[in-house]
Each structure stands twice: as C-alpha cells, then as structure tokens.
Amino acid sequence: MAVRMRQVRGVWHNELFWQAALILYVLFVYGHSMVPAELSSRESGAVLQIIAKIWDGLHLPGQMPTEHMVRKTAHFLEYMGMGILLCRNVQVMARQRRIPLRLVIAAAIWLPFVDETIQLFVRGRSGQISDVWLDLAGMWTGLGLMCLLGRARSHGNRRRLR
C-alpha cells in the first residue's frame, strides 16, 4: 500500500497519519462510552476536584462548576476534537481525490449517534438525545474552526504572493 505524502512537509500532509489519528480518537471516545456509570462518575469527580482547586486558587467569583457541567463540557470538547480531526482528514485526502460533502456530513452526524447508542448497553448509562445534540455542536464547531483556519491561511498566502 503506497502512502501518499509530501516529503518536504512531513507528517502534516501524511494521509495515513491523519486517518490513524482519527480512528484512534474515535476508539478513545467510544471507549469512554463503554465505562460503567460509577467509574465514569468517579472520573468526572476527579476532574471536578482539580477544577475546584484551580477555582479556589484563582479566587474566582460565582458558583463553581458542577459535575454535570464537567460532563457536558467534556462531551462538547471531545467532539470538537473529532471535528478537527475529521476536517484535517478531508483536507489531506482532498489533495489526491474528490471527497463527497455528503460523506463528511454523514460521518459528522453518524459518529455521535453511535456513541450514545453504545451507552444504551452499558451498566448505569443511558443514551441521551441532549448529548447527541451537544456532540453534534462540538463536531460542527471543530469543523467550522478548521474551515476558518483554512480560510485565514489561504488569505495569508494570497497576501504574500502579491
């Protein structure tokens, strides 16, 4: 199997690297969905303790975040990362061939639904439609950020060429 990549720029344009990164990331996220509720709650509680120490250390006003807020923020950030990796895969693959937009949209919608479906089969967990929406928001935020970054880079390159 030949790997298409530009030797000059290294891993940034290596299709196989970005595909592997996306697959491993999806497996990581889905792996978290397979963790039973009590273990997942302990994980969130540990993160909340770290946040509490930082919150107190900075003497921040207002109510400290709750475990619920930590969990929902994690959902959003996980999928924002996935959106970034999905977009980077499309960018790298599009250099060699045309990628149908409907395939990208299908992946961006399908991945969160599978994640919540996995949770239906895990002790103490449940699939939540609100989490699907949150995951979708994170995914589309990641995709959008990458599009904006690509546009800014493209605009910067045009300025240098003048």
Coordinates of C-alpha atoms in Angstrom, one line a residue:
M1 CA 0.0 0.0 0.0
A2 CA 1.5 3.3 -1.1
V3 CA 1.3 6.2 1.3
R4 CA 0.8 9.5 -0.5
M5 CA 2.7 12.2 1.3
R6 CA 4.8 15.2 0.6
Q7 CA 8.3 14.5 1.9
V8 CA 9.1 18.2 2.3
R9 CA 6.4 18.9 4.8
G10 CA 6.4 15.6 6.6
V11 CA 3.5 14.4 8.7
W12 CA 1.2 17.4 8.2
H13 CA 0.3 16.0 4.8
N14 CA 0.5 12.3 5.6
E15 CA -2.9 10.8 4.8
L16 CA -2.2 7.6 6.7
F17 CA -1.2 9.5 9.9
W18 CA -4.4 11.6 9.9
Q19 CA -6.6 8.5 9.2
A20 CA -4.9 6.6 12.1
A21 CA -5.3 9.7 14.4
L22 CA -9.0 9.9 13.7
I23 CA -9.6 6.2 14.1
L24 CA -7.7 6.1 17.4
Y25 CA -9.5 9.2 18.6
V26 CA -12.9 7.7 17.8
L27 CA -12.0 4.5 19.6
F28 CA -10.9 6.6 22.6
V29 CA -14.2 8.4 22.7
Y30 CA -16.2 5.2 22.2
G31 CA -14.1 3.5 24.9
H32 CA -15.1 6.2 27.3
S33 CA -18.8 5.5 26.5
M34 CA -18.2 1.9 27.5
V35 CA -17.1 2.8 31.0
P36 CA -19.8 1.9 33.6
A37 CA -21.6 4.9 35.2
E38 CA -20.0 4.6 38.7
L39 CA -16.4 4.7 37.2
S40 CA -17.4 7.5 34.8
S41 CA -18.8 9.5 37.7
R42 CA -15.5 9.0 39.7
E43 CA -13.5 10.2 36.6
S44 CA -15.7 13.3 36.4
G45 CA -15.4 13.8 40.2
A46 CA -11.6 13.8 39.9
V47 CA -11.7 16.4 37.2
L48 CA -14.1 18.5 39.3
Q49 CA -11.7 18.3 42.2
I50 CA -8.9 19.7 40.0
I51 CA -11.2 22.4 38.8
A52 CA -12.2 23.3 42.4
K53 CA -8.5 23.7 43.4
I54 CA -7.9 26.0 40.4
W55 CA -11.1 27.9 41.1
D56 CA -10.2 28.4 44.7
G57 CA -6.6 29.3 43.8
L58 CA -7.7 32.0 41.4
H59 CA -10.4 33.3 43.8
L60 CA -13.0 33.2 41.0
P61 CA -16.4 34.7 41.9
G62 CA -19.6 32.9 41.4
Q63 CA -20.7 29.3 41.6
M64 CA -18.1 26.7 40.9
P65 CA -18.9 24.3 38.0
T66 CA -20.9 21.1 38.9
E67 CA -20.1 17.5 37.8
H68 CA -22.9 17.8 35.3
M69 CA -21.2 20.9 33.7
V70 CA -17.9 19.0 33.6
R71 CA -19.5 16.0 31.9
K72 CA -21.3 18.2 29.3
T73 CA -18.2 20.2 28.6
A74 CA -16.2 17.0 28.1
H75 CA -18.8 15.9 25.5
F76 CA -18.5 19.1 23.6
L77 CA -14.7 19.2 23.7
E78 CA -14.4 15.5 22.7
Y79 CA -16.4 16.1 19.6
M80 CA -14.8 19.4 18.8
G81 CA -11.5 17.5 18.7
M82 CA -13.2 14.8 16.5
G83 CA -14.5 17.6 14.1
I84 CA -11.0 19.0 13.8
L85 CA -9.5 15.6 13.0
L86 CA -12.3 14.8 10.6
C87 CA -11.7 18.1 8.8
R88 CA -8.0 17.5 8.6
N89 CA -8.6 14.1 7.1
V90 CA -10.8 15.6 4.4
Q91 CA -8.2 18.4 3.7
V92 CA -5.4 15.8 3.3
M93 CA -7.4 13.4 1.3
A94 CA -8.8 16.1 -1.0
R95 CA -5.3 16.8 -2.3
Q96 CA -5.4 13.4 -4.1
R97 CA -9.1 12.9 -4.8
R98 CA -12.5 14.4 -4.6
I99 CA -14.3 13.8 -1.2
P100 CA -18.1 14.0 -1.4
L101 CA -19.5 16.5 1.1
R102 CA -22.4 14.2 1.9
L103 CA -19.9 11.6 3.2
V104 CA -18.4 14.2 5.6
I105 CA -21.8 15.3 6.8
A106 CA -22.9 11.7 7.3
A107 CA -19.8 10.9 9.3
A108 CA -20.3 14.1 11.4
I109 CA -23.8 13.0 12.2
W110 CA -23.3 9.3 12.5
L111 CA -20.4 9.3 15.0
P112 CA -22.3 11.0 17.9
F113 CA -25.4 8.7 17.3
V114 CA -23.2 5.6 17.6
D115 CA -21.6 7.0 20.7
E116 CA -24.9 7.4 22.5
T117 CA -26.2 4.1 21.2
I118 CA -23.2 2.4 22.8
Q119 CA -24.2 3.8 26.2
L120 CA -27.6 2.1 26.0
F121 CA -25.8 -1.2 26.6
V122 CA -23.5 -0.1 29.5
R123 CA -24.5 -0.6 33.1
G124 CA -25.8 2.5 34.7
R125 CA -25.5 4.6 31.5
S126 CA -28.2 5.8 29.1
G127 CA -28.1 7.3 25.6
Q128 CA -29.4 10.9 25.8
I129 CA -30.7 12.9 22.8
S130 CA -29.4 16.1 24.5
D131 CA -25.9 14.6 24.4
V132 CA -26.3 13.8 20.7
W133 CA -27.1 17.5 20.1
L134 CA -24.2 18.6 22.3
D135 CA -21.8 16.2 20.5
L136 CA -23.1 17.5 17.1
A137 CA -22.5 21.1 18.3
G138 CA -18.9 20.1 19.3
M139 CA -18.3 18.3 16.0
W140 CA -19.6 21.2 13.9
T141 CA -17.6 23.7 16.0
G142 CA -14.4 21.7 15.3
L143 CA -15.2 21.5 11.6
G144 CA -16.0 25.2 11.5
L145 CA -12.8 26.2 13.3
M146 CA -10.8 24.3 10.8
C147 CA -12.6 25.9 7.9
L148 CA -12.0 29.4 9.4
L149 CA -8.3 28.5 9.9
G150 CA -8.0 27.2 6.4
R151 CA -9.6 30.4 5.0
A152 CA -7.3 32.6 7.1
R153 CA -4.2 30.6 5.9
S154 CA -5.4 30.8 2.3
H155 CA -6.0 34.6 2.7
G156 CA -2.5 35.0 4.2
N157 CA -0.9 33.0 1.4
R158 CA -2.6 35.2 -1.2
R159 CA -1.3 38.4 0.5
R160 CA 2.3 37.0 0.4
L161 CA 2.0 36.2 -3.3
R162 CA 1.2 39.8 -4.3

